[in-house]
Protein backbone atom coordinates (compact mmCIF):
# COMPACT_ATOMS: atom_id res chain seq x y z
CA UNK A 1 0.00 0.00 0.00
CA UNK A 2 1.07 3.59 -0.59
CA UNK A 3 2.33 5.80 2.18
CA UNK A 4 1.97 9.57 2.47
CA UNK A 5 4.28 11.23 5.01
CA UNK A 6 3.59 14.87 5.86
CA UNK A 7 5.87 17.04 7.99
CA UNK A 8 4.59 20.40 9.18
CA UNK A 9 4.61 22.99 11.93
CA UNK A 10 1.73 23.03 14.41
CA UNK A 11 0.18 25.19 17.10
CA UNK A 12 -0.98 22.36 19.32
CA UNK A 13 -0.32 23.69 22.82
CA UNK A 14 2.74 21.51 23.43
CA UNK A 15 6.18 22.83 24.28
CA UNK A 16 7.86 24.49 21.25
CA UNK A 17 10.06 21.98 19.46
CA UNK A 18 7.95 18.95 20.41
CA UNK A 19 7.76 16.39 17.59
CA UNK A 20 4.50 14.44 17.36
CA UNK A 21 3.55 11.56 15.08
CA UNK A 22 -0.14 11.34 14.14
CA UNK A 23 -2.26 9.14 11.92
CA UNK A 24 -4.84 11.63 10.61
CA UNK A 25 -7.99 10.35 8.95
CA UNK A 26 -9.70 13.69 8.32
CA UNK A 27 -8.72 17.34 8.35
CA UNK A 28 -10.20 17.66 11.83
CA UNK A 29 -7.43 15.33 13.05
CA UNK A 30 -4.82 17.84 11.90
CA UNK A 31 -3.61 20.38 14.49
CA UNK A 32 -3.96 24.10 13.88
CA UNK A 33 -1.06 25.64 11.97
CA UNK A 34 0.05 29.07 10.89
CA UNK A 35 1.25 28.38 7.42
CA UNK A 36 -0.59 29.50 4.31
CA UNK A 37 -0.96 25.96 2.89
CA UNK A 38 -3.01 24.91 5.92
CA UNK A 39 -6.33 25.00 4.05
CA UNK A 40 -4.99 23.17 1.01
CA UNK A 41 -3.40 20.47 3.14
CA UNK A 42 -6.59 19.92 5.12
CA UNK A 43 -8.56 19.73 1.89
CA UNK A 44 -6.09 17.18 0.54
CA UNK A 45 -6.46 15.03 3.66
CA UNK A 46 -10.24 15.07 3.27
CA UNK A 47 -10.07 14.41 -0.48
CA UNK A 48 -7.74 11.43 -0.06
CA UNK A 49 -10.53 9.75 1.93
CA UNK A 50 -12.64 9.68 -1.23
CA UNK A 51 -10.30 7.62 -3.41
CA UNK A 52 -10.56 3.86 -3.57
CA UNK A 53 -6.91 3.23 -2.72
CA UNK A 54 -6.13 5.86 -0.13
CA UNK A 55 -2.55 5.88 1.09
CA UNK A 56 -1.73 5.35 4.73
CA UNK A 57 -1.10 8.87 6.02
CA UNK A 58 1.43 9.65 8.72
CA UNK A 59 1.78 13.22 9.93
CA UNK A 60 4.79 14.48 11.85
CA UNK A 61 4.39 17.88 13.46
CA UNK A 62 6.86 20.09 15.24
CA UNK A 63 5.24 22.45 17.72
CA UNK A 64 5.96 26.11 17.17
CA UNK A 65 5.86 28.88 19.75
CA UNK A 66 4.56 32.43 19.68
CA UNK A 67 2.71 32.92 16.37
CA UNK A 68 3.29 36.67 16.46
CA UNK A 69 7.03 36.09 15.95
CA UNK A 70 6.88 34.95 12.32
CA UNK A 71 10.31 35.16 10.70
CA UNK A 72 12.58 33.32 8.31
CA UNK A 73 14.80 32.25 11.22
CA UNK A 74 14.15 29.34 13.56
CA UNK A 75 13.62 30.10 17.23
CA UNK A 76 16.19 28.60 19.61
CA UNK A 77 13.63 25.93 20.61
CA UNK A 78 13.11 24.92 17.00
CA UNK A 79 16.82 25.00 16.19
CA UNK A 80 17.26 22.40 18.93
CA UNK A 81 14.31 20.38 17.61
CA UNK A 82 15.59 19.87 14.06
CA UNK A 83 17.92 16.95 14.83
CA UNK A 84 15.48 15.06 17.14
CA UNK A 85 12.65 15.55 14.63
CA UNK A 86 14.81 14.28 11.78
CA UNK A 87 15.84 11.27 13.88
CA UNK A 88 12.19 10.45 14.70
CA UNK A 89 11.18 10.67 11.07
CA UNK A 90 14.16 8.61 9.87
CA UNK A 91 13.49 5.98 12.54
CA UNK A 92 9.91 5.71 11.34
CA UNK A 93 10.96 5.40 7.69
CA UNK A 94 13.65 2.84 8.53
CA UNK A 95 11.06 0.76 10.41
CA UNK A 96 9.02 0.24 7.24
PDB file of N, CA and C in Angstrom:
ATOM      1  N   UNK A   1       0.837  -1.184   0.000  1.00  0.00           N
ATOM      2  CA  UNK A   1       0.000   0.000   0.000  1.00  0.00           C
ATOM      3  C   UNK A   1       0.874   1.237   0.000  1.00  0.00           C
ATOM      4  N   UNK A   2       0.330   2.330  -0.501  1.00  0.00           N
ATOM      5  CA  UNK A   2       1.065   3.586  -0.590  1.00  0.00           C
ATOM      6  C   UNK A   2       1.116   4.274   0.763  1.00  0.00           C
ATOM      7  N   UNK A   3       2.148   5.074   0.933  1.00  0.00           N
ATOM      8  CA  UNK A   3       2.335   5.799   2.179  1.00  0.00           C
ATOM      9  C   UNK A   3       2.541   7.274   1.862  1.00  0.00           C
ATOM     10  N   UNK A   4       1.822   8.126   2.569  1.00  0.00           N
ATOM     11  CA  UNK A   4       1.974   9.572   2.471  1.00  0.00           C
ATOM     12  C   UNK A   4       2.506  10.061   3.805  1.00  0.00           C
ATOM     13  N   UNK A   5       3.688  10.680   3.796  1.00  0.00           N
ATOM     14  CA  UNK A   5       4.280  11.229   5.013  1.00  0.00           C
ATOM     15  C   UNK A   5       4.274  12.746   4.875  1.00  0.00           C
ATOM     16  N   UNK A   6       3.672  13.413   5.853  1.00  0.00           N
ATOM     17  CA  UNK A   6       3.585  14.874   5.862  1.00  0.00           C
ATOM     18  C   UNK A   6       4.347  15.372   7.082  1.00  0.00           C
ATOM     19  N   UNK A   7       5.134  16.421   6.895  1.00  0.00           N
ATOM     20  CA  UNK A   7       5.873  17.037   7.988  1.00  0.00           C
ATOM     21  C   UNK A   7       5.501  18.512   7.987  1.00  0.00           C
ATOM     22  N   UNK A   8       5.049  19.014   9.143  1.00  0.00           N
ATOM     23  CA  UNK A   8       4.589  20.398   9.177  1.00  0.00           C
ATOM     24  C   UNK A   8       4.726  20.978  10.580  1.00  0.00           C
ATOM     25  N   UNK A   9       4.622  22.286  10.659  1.00  0.00           N
ATOM     26  CA  UNK A   9       4.612  22.994  11.934  1.00  0.00           C
ATOM     27  C   UNK A   9       3.199  22.986  12.485  1.00  0.00           C
ATOM     28  N   UNK A  10       3.063  23.063  13.794  1.00  0.00           N
ATOM     29  CA  UNK A  10       1.734  23.034  14.409  1.00  0.00           C
ATOM     30  C   UNK A  10       1.678  23.926  15.636  1.00  0.00           C
ATOM     31  N   UNK A  11       0.508  24.488  15.859  1.00  0.00           N
ATOM     32  CA  UNK A  11       0.183  25.193  17.103  1.00  0.00           C
ATOM     33  C   UNK A  11      -0.732  24.259  17.872  1.00  0.00           C
ATOM     34  N   UNK A  12      -0.157  23.378  18.662  1.00  0.00           N
ATOM     35  CA  UNK A  12      -0.978  22.358  19.325  1.00  0.00           C
ATOM     36  C   UNK A  12      -0.919  22.432  20.844  1.00  0.00           C
ATOM     37  N   UNK A  13      -0.346  23.509  21.383  1.00  0.00           N
ATOM     38  CA  UNK A  13      -0.320  23.688  22.825  1.00  0.00           C
ATOM     39  C   UNK A  13       0.797  22.956  23.541  1.00  0.00           C
ATOM     40  N   UNK A  14       1.610  22.213  22.820  1.00  0.00           N
ATOM     41  CA  UNK A  14       2.737  21.508  23.435  1.00  0.00           C
ATOM     42  C   UNK A  14       3.937  22.444  23.501  1.00  0.00           C
ATOM     43  N   UNK A  15       4.973  22.013  24.180  1.00  0.00           N
ATOM     44  CA  UNK A  15       6.182  22.827  24.277  1.00  0.00           C
ATOM     45  C   UNK A  15       6.789  23.030  22.886  1.00  0.00           C
ATOM     46  N   UNK A  16       7.228  24.261  22.547  1.00  0.00           N
ATOM     47  CA  UNK A  16       7.858  24.487  21.249  1.00  0.00           C
ATOM     48  C   UNK A  16       8.998  23.512  21.021  1.00  0.00           C
ATOM     49  N   UNK A  17       9.040  22.957  19.820  1.00  0.00           N
ATOM     50  CA  UNK A  17      10.065  21.984  19.464  1.00  0.00           C
ATOM     51  C   UNK A  17       9.632  20.541  19.642  1.00  0.00           C
ATOM     52  N   UNK A  18       8.443  20.312  20.215  1.00  0.00           N
ATOM     53  CA  UNK A  18       7.949  18.946  20.412  1.00  0.00           C
ATOM     54  C   UNK A  18       7.593  18.325  19.067  1.00  0.00           C
ATOM     55  N   UNK A  19       8.108  17.125  18.808  1.00  0.00           N
ATOM     56  CA  UNK A  19       7.757  16.386  17.595  1.00  0.00           C
ATOM     57  C   UNK A  19       6.676  15.377  17.942  1.00  0.00           C
ATOM     58  N   UNK A  20       5.618  15.343  17.133  1.00  0.00           N
ATOM     59  CA  UNK A  20       4.498  14.440  17.360  1.00  0.00           C
ATOM     60  C   UNK A  20       4.212  13.667  16.081  1.00  0.00           C
ATOM     61  N   UNK A  21       3.948  12.387  16.217  1.00  0.00           N
ATOM     62  CA  UNK A  21       3.553  11.558  15.080  1.00  0.00           C
ATOM     63  C   UNK A  21       2.066  11.260  15.211  1.00  0.00           C
ATOM     64  N   UNK A  22       1.303  11.557  14.157  1.00  0.00           N
ATOM     65  CA  UNK A  22      -0.143  11.343  14.144  1.00  0.00           C
ATOM     66  C   UNK A  22      -0.530  10.500  12.943  1.00  0.00           C
ATOM     67  N   UNK A  23      -1.686   9.881  13.036  1.00  0.00           N
ATOM     68  CA  UNK A  23      -2.260   9.139  11.918  1.00  0.00           C
ATOM     69  C   UNK A  23      -3.601   9.780  11.580  1.00  0.00           C
ATOM     70  N   UNK A  24      -3.595  10.912  10.869  1.00  0.00           N
ATOM     71  CA  UNK A  24      -4.842  11.630  10.611  1.00  0.00           C
ATOM     72  C   UNK A  24      -5.724  10.901   9.608  1.00  0.00           C
ATOM     73  N   UNK A  25      -7.012  10.902   9.887  1.00  0.00           N
ATOM     74  CA  UNK A  25      -7.994  10.351   8.953  1.00  0.00           C
ATOM     75  C   UNK A  25      -8.685  11.478   8.191  1.00  0.00           C
ATOM     76  N   UNK A  26      -8.970  12.570   8.899  1.00  0.00           N
ATOM     77  CA  UNK A  26      -9.698  13.687   8.322  1.00  0.00           C
ATOM     78  C   UNK A  26      -9.000  14.985   8.708  1.00  0.00           C
ATOM     79  N   UNK A  27      -9.361  16.074   8.060  1.00  0.00           N
ATOM     80  CA  UNK A  27      -8.716  17.343   8.353  1.00  0.00           C
ATOM     81  C   UNK A  27      -8.910  17.760   9.807  1.00  0.00           C
ATOM     82  N   UNK A  28      -9.981  17.316  10.432  1.00  0.00           N
ATOM     83  CA  UNK A  28     -10.203  17.664  11.835  1.00  0.00           C
ATOM     84  C   UNK A  28      -9.174  17.016  12.758  1.00  0.00           C
ATOM     85  N   UNK A  29      -8.471  15.994  12.270  1.00  0.00           N
ATOM     86  CA  UNK A  29      -7.431  15.335  13.053  1.00  0.00           C
ATOM     87  C   UNK A  29      -6.109  16.094  12.986  1.00  0.00           C
ATOM     88  N   UNK A  30      -6.047  17.094  12.129  1.00  0.00           N
ATOM     89  CA  UNK A  30      -4.822  17.837  11.896  1.00  0.00           C
ATOM     90  C   UNK A  30      -4.773  19.039  12.827  1.00  0.00           C
ATOM     91  N   UNK A  31      -3.675  19.242  13.563  1.00  0.00           N
ATOM     92  CA  UNK A  31      -3.607  20.378  14.491  1.00  0.00           C
ATOM     93  C   UNK A  31      -3.567  21.710  13.750  1.00  0.00           C
ATOM     94  N   UNK A  32      -3.960  22.757  14.452  1.00  0.00           N
ATOM     95  CA  UNK A  32      -3.957  24.095  13.881  1.00  0.00           C
ATOM     96  C   UNK A  32      -2.526  24.514  13.543  1.00  0.00           C
ATOM     97  N   UNK A  33      -2.370  25.145  12.390  1.00  0.00           N
ATOM     98  CA  UNK A  33      -1.059  25.636  11.973  1.00  0.00           C
ATOM     99  C   UNK A  33      -1.150  27.091  11.570  1.00  0.00           C
ATOM    100  N   UNK A  34      -0.019  27.684  11.327  1.00  0.00           N
ATOM    101  CA  UNK A  34       0.051  29.075  10.894  1.00  0.00           C
ATOM    102  C   UNK A  34       0.254  29.222   9.407  1.00  0.00           C
ATOM    103  N   UNK A  35       0.753  28.227   8.777  1.00  0.00           N
ATOM    104  CA  UNK A  35       1.251  28.381   7.419  1.00  0.00           C
ATOM    105  C   UNK A  35       0.127  28.530   6.410  1.00  0.00           C
ATOM    106  N   UNK A  36       0.439  29.172   5.295  1.00  0.00           N
ATOM    107  CA  UNK A  36      -0.588  29.499   4.306  1.00  0.00           C
ATOM    108  C   UNK A  36      -1.155  28.275   3.600  1.00  0.00           C
ATOM    109  N   UNK A  37      -0.434  27.153   3.576  1.00  0.00           N
ATOM    110  CA  UNK A  37      -0.956  25.963   2.890  1.00  0.00           C
ATOM    111  C   UNK A  37      -1.895  25.147   3.776  1.00  0.00           C
ATOM    112  N   UNK A  38      -2.173  25.641   4.964  1.00  0.00           N
ATOM    113  CA  UNK A  38      -3.011  24.911   5.917  1.00  0.00           C
ATOM    114  C   UNK A  38      -4.332  24.463   5.301  1.00  0.00           C
ATOM    115  N   UNK A  39      -5.027  25.353   4.629  1.00  0.00           N
ATOM    116  CA  UNK A  39      -6.327  25.003   4.047  1.00  0.00           C
ATOM    117  C   UNK A  39      -6.158  23.958   2.959  1.00  0.00           C
ATOM    118  N   UNK A  40      -5.199  24.136   2.074  1.00  0.00           N
ATOM    119  CA  UNK A  40      -4.989  23.167   1.005  1.00  0.00           C
ATOM    120  C   UNK A  40      -4.613  21.792   1.531  1.00  0.00           C
ATOM    121  N   UNK A  41      -3.801  21.744   2.566  1.00  0.00           N
ATOM    122  CA  UNK A  41      -3.396  20.472   3.137  1.00  0.00           C
ATOM    123  C   UNK A  41      -4.584  19.777   3.787  1.00  0.00           C
ATOM    124  N   UNK A  42      -5.403  20.522   4.512  1.00  0.00           N
ATOM    125  CA  UNK A  42      -6.587  19.923   5.122  1.00  0.00           C
ATOM    126  C   UNK A  42      -7.545  19.420   4.053  1.00  0.00           C
ATOM    127  N   UNK A  43      -7.713  20.180   2.986  1.00  0.00           N
ATOM    128  CA  UNK A  43      -8.560  19.732   1.886  1.00  0.00           C
ATOM    129  C   UNK A  43      -8.024  18.450   1.265  1.00  0.00           C
ATOM    130  N   UNK A  44      -6.697  18.380   1.113  1.00  0.00           N
ATOM    131  CA  UNK A  44      -6.091  17.179   0.541  1.00  0.00           C
ATOM    132  C   UNK A  44      -6.341  15.968   1.434  1.00  0.00           C
ATOM    133  N   UNK A  45      -6.220  16.149   2.750  1.00  0.00           N
ATOM    134  CA  UNK A  45      -6.461  15.025   3.661  1.00  0.00           C
ATOM    135  C   UNK A  45      -7.906  14.541   3.577  1.00  0.00           C
ATOM    136  N   UNK A  46      -8.846  15.469   3.429  1.00  0.00           N
ATOM    137  CA  UNK A  46     -10.241  15.069   3.270  1.00  0.00           C
ATOM    138  C   UNK A  46     -10.468  14.406   1.914  1.00  0.00           C
ATOM    139  N   UNK A  47      -9.866  14.952   0.869  1.00  0.00           N
ATOM    140  CA  UNK A  47     -10.068  14.409  -0.480  1.00  0.00           C
ATOM    141  C   UNK A  47      -9.494  13.014  -0.613  1.00  0.00           C
ATOM    142  N   UNK A  48      -8.376  12.744   0.052  1.00  0.00           N
ATOM    143  CA  UNK A  48      -7.744  11.430  -0.060  1.00  0.00           C
ATOM    144  C   UNK A  48      -8.653  10.337   0.518  1.00  0.00           C
ATOM    145  N   UNK A  49      -9.578  10.717   1.389  1.00  0.00           N
ATOM    146  CA  UNK A  49     -10.526   9.745   1.935  1.00  0.00           C
ATOM    147  C   UNK A  49     -11.518   9.259   0.874  1.00  0.00           C
ATOM    148  N   UNK A  50     -11.657  10.000  -0.217  1.00  0.00           N
ATOM    149  CA  UNK A  50     -12.642   9.677  -1.231  1.00  0.00           C
ATOM    150  C   UNK A  50     -12.126   8.714  -2.300  1.00  0.00           C
ATOM    151  N   UNK A  51     -10.826   8.509  -2.373  1.00  0.00           N
ATOM    152  CA  UNK A  51     -10.303   7.620  -3.412  1.00  0.00           C
ATOM    153  C   UNK A  51     -10.333   6.172  -2.936  1.00  0.00           C
ATOM    154  N   UNK A  52     -10.432   5.280  -3.893  1.00  0.00           N
ATOM    155  CA  UNK A  52     -10.558   3.859  -3.570  1.00  0.00           C
ATOM    156  C   UNK A  52      -9.307   3.292  -2.901  1.00  0.00           C
ATOM    157  N   UNK A  53      -8.153   3.769  -3.269  1.00  0.00           N
ATOM    158  CA  UNK A  53      -6.913   3.231  -2.724  1.00  0.00           C
ATOM    159  C   UNK A  53      -6.171   4.334  -1.975  1.00  0.00           C
ATOM    160  N   UNK A  54      -6.752   4.767  -0.879  1.00  0.00           N
ATOM    161  CA  UNK A  54      -6.131   5.865  -0.133  1.00  0.00           C
ATOM    162  C   UNK A  54      -4.825   5.402   0.499  1.00  0.00           C
ATOM    163  N   UNK A  55      -3.812   6.258   0.464  1.00  0.00           N
ATOM    164  CA  UNK A  55      -2.546   5.877   1.092  1.00  0.00           C
ATOM    165  C   UNK A  55      -2.658   5.962   2.605  1.00  0.00           C
ATOM    166  N   UNK A  56      -1.864   5.170   3.292  1.00  0.00           N
ATOM    167  CA  UNK A  56      -1.727   5.350   4.733  1.00  0.00           C
ATOM    168  C   UNK A  56      -1.079   6.718   4.921  1.00  0.00           C
ATOM    169  N   UNK A  57      -1.620   7.527   5.804  1.00  0.00           N
ATOM    170  CA  UNK A  57      -1.098   8.872   6.016  1.00  0.00           C
ATOM    171  C   UNK A  57      -0.504   8.981   7.404  1.00  0.00           C
ATOM    172  N   UNK A  58       0.740   9.417   7.454  1.00  0.00           N
ATOM    173  CA  UNK A  58       1.431   9.648   8.717  1.00  0.00           C
ATOM    174  C   UNK A  58       1.840  11.117   8.728  1.00  0.00           C
ATOM    175  N   UNK A  59       1.483  11.802   9.794  1.00  0.00           N
ATOM    176  CA  UNK A  59       1.781  13.222   9.933  1.00  0.00           C
ATOM    177  C   UNK A  59       2.746  13.431  11.088  1.00  0.00           C
ATOM    178  N   UNK A  60       3.855  14.069  10.801  1.00  0.00           N
ATOM    179  CA  UNK A  60       4.787  14.478  11.847  1.00  0.00           C
ATOM    180  C   UNK A  60       4.647  15.982  11.997  1.00  0.00           C
ATOM    181  N   UNK A  61       4.440  16.448  13.217  1.00  0.00           N
ATOM    182  CA  UNK A  61       4.391  17.883  13.462  1.00  0.00           C
ATOM    183  C   UNK A  61       5.489  18.275  14.426  1.00  0.00           C
ATOM    184  N   UNK A  62       5.948  19.489  14.283  1.00  0.00           N
ATOM    185  CA  UNK A  62       6.864  20.093  15.244  1.00  0.00           C
ATOM    186  C   UNK A  62       6.146  21.322  15.783  1.00  0.00           C
ATOM    187  N   UNK A  63       5.960  21.356  17.087  1.00  0.00           N
ATOM    188  CA  UNK A  63       5.235  22.448  17.722  1.00  0.00           C
ATOM    189  C   UNK A  63       6.033  23.742  17.634  1.00  0.00           C
ATOM    190  N   UNK A  64       5.338  24.793  17.224  1.00  0.00           N
ATOM    191  CA  UNK A  64       5.959  26.112  17.170  1.00  0.00           C
ATOM    192  C   UNK A  64       5.479  26.937  18.352  1.00  0.00           C
ATOM    193  N   UNK A  65       6.191  28.021  18.620  1.00  0.00           N
ATOM    194  CA  UNK A  65       5.857  28.878  19.753  1.00  0.00           C
ATOM    195  C   UNK A  65       4.984  30.039  19.357  1.00  0.00           C
ATOM    196  N   UNK A  66       5.315  31.197  19.843  1.00  0.00           N
ATOM    197  CA  UNK A  66       4.555  32.426  19.684  1.00  0.00           C
ATOM    198  C   UNK A  66       4.286  32.733  18.208  1.00  0.00           C
ATOM    199  N   UNK A  67       3.015  32.690  17.792  1.00  0.00           N
ATOM    200  CA  UNK A  67       2.709  32.924  16.373  1.00  0.00           C
ATOM    201  C   UNK A  67       2.918  34.365  15.931  1.00  0.00           C
ATOM    202  N   UNK A  68       3.084  35.281  16.854  1.00  0.00           N
ATOM    203  CA  UNK A  68       3.295  36.673  16.458  1.00  0.00           C
ATOM    204  C   UNK A  68       4.748  36.930  16.061  1.00  0.00           C
ATOM    205  N   UNK A  69       5.602  35.937  16.263  1.00  0.00           N
ATOM    206  CA  UNK A  69       7.028  36.088  15.945  1.00  0.00           C
ATOM    207  C   UNK A  69       7.388  35.412  14.636  1.00  0.00           C
ATOM    208  N   UNK A  70       6.591  35.574  13.613  1.00  0.00           N
ATOM    209  CA  UNK A  70       6.881  34.948  12.322  1.00  0.00           C
ATOM    210  C   UNK A  70       8.151  35.559  11.733  1.00  0.00           C
ATOM    211  N   UNK A  71       9.080  34.699  11.343  1.00  0.00           N
ATOM    212  CA  UNK A  71      10.309  35.163  10.702  1.00  0.00           C
ATOM    213  C   UNK A  71      10.872  34.028   9.854  1.00  0.00           C
ATOM    214  N   UNK A  72      11.911  34.328   9.138  1.00  0.00           N
ATOM    215  CA  UNK A  72      12.575  33.321   8.314  1.00  0.00           C
ATOM    216  C   UNK A  72      13.583  32.507   9.127  1.00  0.00           C
ATOM    217  N   UNK A  73      13.839  32.931  10.364  1.00  0.00           N
ATOM    218  CA  UNK A  73      14.805  32.250  11.218  1.00  0.00           C
ATOM    219  C   UNK A  73      14.082  31.350  12.219  1.00  0.00           C
ATOM    220  N   UNK A  74      14.709  30.237  12.550  1.00  0.00           N
ATOM    221  CA  UNK A  74      14.153  29.344  13.557  1.00  0.00           C
ATOM    222  C   UNK A  74      14.398  29.905  14.952  1.00  0.00           C
ATOM    223  N   UNK A  75      13.425  29.729  15.832  1.00  0.00           N
ATOM    224  CA  UNK A  75      13.622  30.101  17.227  1.00  0.00           C
ATOM    225  C   UNK A  75      14.651  29.154  17.832  1.00  0.00           C
ATOM    226  N   UNK A  76      15.243  29.521  18.969  1.00  0.00           N
ATOM    227  CA  UNK A  76      16.193  28.602  19.607  1.00  0.00           C
ATOM    228  C   UNK A  76      15.578  27.235  19.907  1.00  0.00           C
ATOM    229  N   UNK A  77      14.298  27.220  20.317  1.00  0.00           N
ATOM    230  CA  UNK A  77      13.632  25.934  20.611  1.00  0.00           C
ATOM    231  C   UNK A  77      13.550  25.068  19.360  1.00  0.00           C
ATOM    232  N   UNK A  78      13.234  25.703  18.227  1.00  0.00           N
ATOM    233  CA  UNK A  78      13.110  24.924  17.000  1.00  0.00           C
ATOM    234  C   UNK A  78      14.463  24.545  16.425  1.00  0.00           C
ATOM    235  N   UNK A  79      15.472  25.382  16.615  1.00  0.00           N
ATOM    236  CA  UNK A  79      16.820  24.998  16.185  1.00  0.00           C
ATOM    237  C   UNK A  79      17.243  23.707  16.882  1.00  0.00           C
ATOM    238  N   UNK A  80      16.921  23.604  18.177  1.00  0.00           N
ATOM    239  CA  UNK A  80      17.263  22.400  18.928  1.00  0.00           C
ATOM    240  C   UNK A  80      16.379  21.216  18.602  1.00  0.00           C
ATOM    241  N   UNK A  81      15.253  21.459  17.929  1.00  0.00           N
ATOM    242  CA  UNK A  81      14.313  20.377  17.606  1.00  0.00           C
ATOM    243  C   UNK A  81      14.579  19.734  16.250  1.00  0.00           C
ATOM    244  N   UNK A  82      15.371  20.371  15.416  1.00  0.00           N
ATOM    245  CA  UNK A  82      15.589  19.867  14.058  1.00  0.00           C
ATOM    246  C   UNK A  82      16.181  18.460  14.080  1.00  0.00           C
ATOM    247  N   UNK A  83      17.264  18.259  14.803  1.00  0.00           N
ATOM    248  CA  UNK A  83      17.922  16.947  14.830  1.00  0.00           C
ATOM    249  C   UNK A  83      17.017  15.866  15.429  1.00  0.00           C
ATOM    250  N   UNK A  84      16.382  16.098  16.606  1.00  0.00           N
ATOM    251  CA  UNK A  84      15.481  15.064  17.140  1.00  0.00           C
ATOM    252  C   UNK A  84      14.304  14.761  16.215  1.00  0.00           C
ATOM    253  N   UNK A  85      13.762  15.786  15.559  1.00  0.00           N
ATOM    254  CA  UNK A  85      12.649  15.555  14.628  1.00  0.00           C
ATOM    255  C   UNK A  85      13.111  14.704  13.451  1.00  0.00           C
ATOM    256  N   UNK A  86      14.264  15.054  12.898  1.00  0.00           N
ATOM    257  CA  UNK A  86      14.808  14.275  11.775  1.00  0.00           C
ATOM    258  C   UNK A  86      15.067  12.832  12.190  1.00  0.00           C
ATOM    259  N   UNK A  87      15.584  12.632  13.398  1.00  0.00           N
ATOM    260  CA  UNK A  87      15.842  11.272  13.876  1.00  0.00           C
ATOM    261  C   UNK A  87      14.551  10.484  14.045  1.00  0.00           C
ATOM    262  N   UNK A  88      13.505  11.127  14.549  1.00  0.00           N
ATOM    263  CA  UNK A  88      12.193  10.452  14.704  1.00  0.00           C
ATOM    264  C   UNK A  88      11.632  10.043  13.352  1.00  0.00           C
ATOM    265  N   UNK A  89      11.709  10.947  12.395  1.00  0.00           N
ATOM    266  CA  UNK A  89      11.179  10.669  11.066  1.00  0.00           C
ATOM    267  C   UNK A  89      11.987   9.575  10.382  1.00  0.00           C
ATOM    268  N   UNK A  90      13.306   9.650  10.472  1.00  0.00           N
ATOM    269  CA  UNK A  90      14.162   8.612   9.875  1.00  0.00           C
ATOM    270  C   UNK A  90      13.925   7.260  10.542  1.00  0.00           C
ATOM    271  N   UNK A  91      13.756   7.249  11.852  1.00  0.00           N
ATOM    272  CA  UNK A  91      13.494   5.980  12.541  1.00  0.00           C
ATOM    273  C   UNK A  91      12.193   5.376  12.055  1.00  0.00           C
ATOM    274  N   UNK A  92      11.171   6.205  11.872  1.00  0.00           N
ATOM    275  CA  UNK A  92       9.905   5.706  11.336  1.00  0.00           C
ATOM    276  C   UNK A  92      10.099   5.123   9.942  1.00  0.00           C
ATOM    277  N   UNK A  93      10.756   5.867   9.070  1.00  0.00           N
ATOM    278  CA  UNK A  93      10.958   5.401   7.692  1.00  0.00           C
ATOM    279  C   UNK A  93      11.793   4.136   7.654  1.00  0.00           C
ATOM    280  N   UNK A  94      12.808   4.031   8.505  1.00  0.00           N
ATOM    281  CA  UNK A  94      13.652   2.842   8.534  1.00  0.00           C
ATOM    282  C   UNK A  94      12.898   1.623   9.088  1.00  0.00           C
ATOM    283  N   UNK A  95      11.825   1.871   9.845  1.00  0.00           N
ATOM    284  CA  UNK A  95      11.059   0.756  10.409  1.00  0.00           C
ATOM    285  C   UNK A  95      10.104   0.127   9.387  1.00  0.00           C
ATOM    286  N   UNK A  96       9.965   0.746   8.246  1.00  0.00           N
ATOM    287  CA  UNK A  96       9.023   0.236   7.238  1.00  0.00           C
ATOM    288  C   UNK A  96       9.555  -0.989   6.546  1.00  0.00           C
TER     289      UNK A  96
END
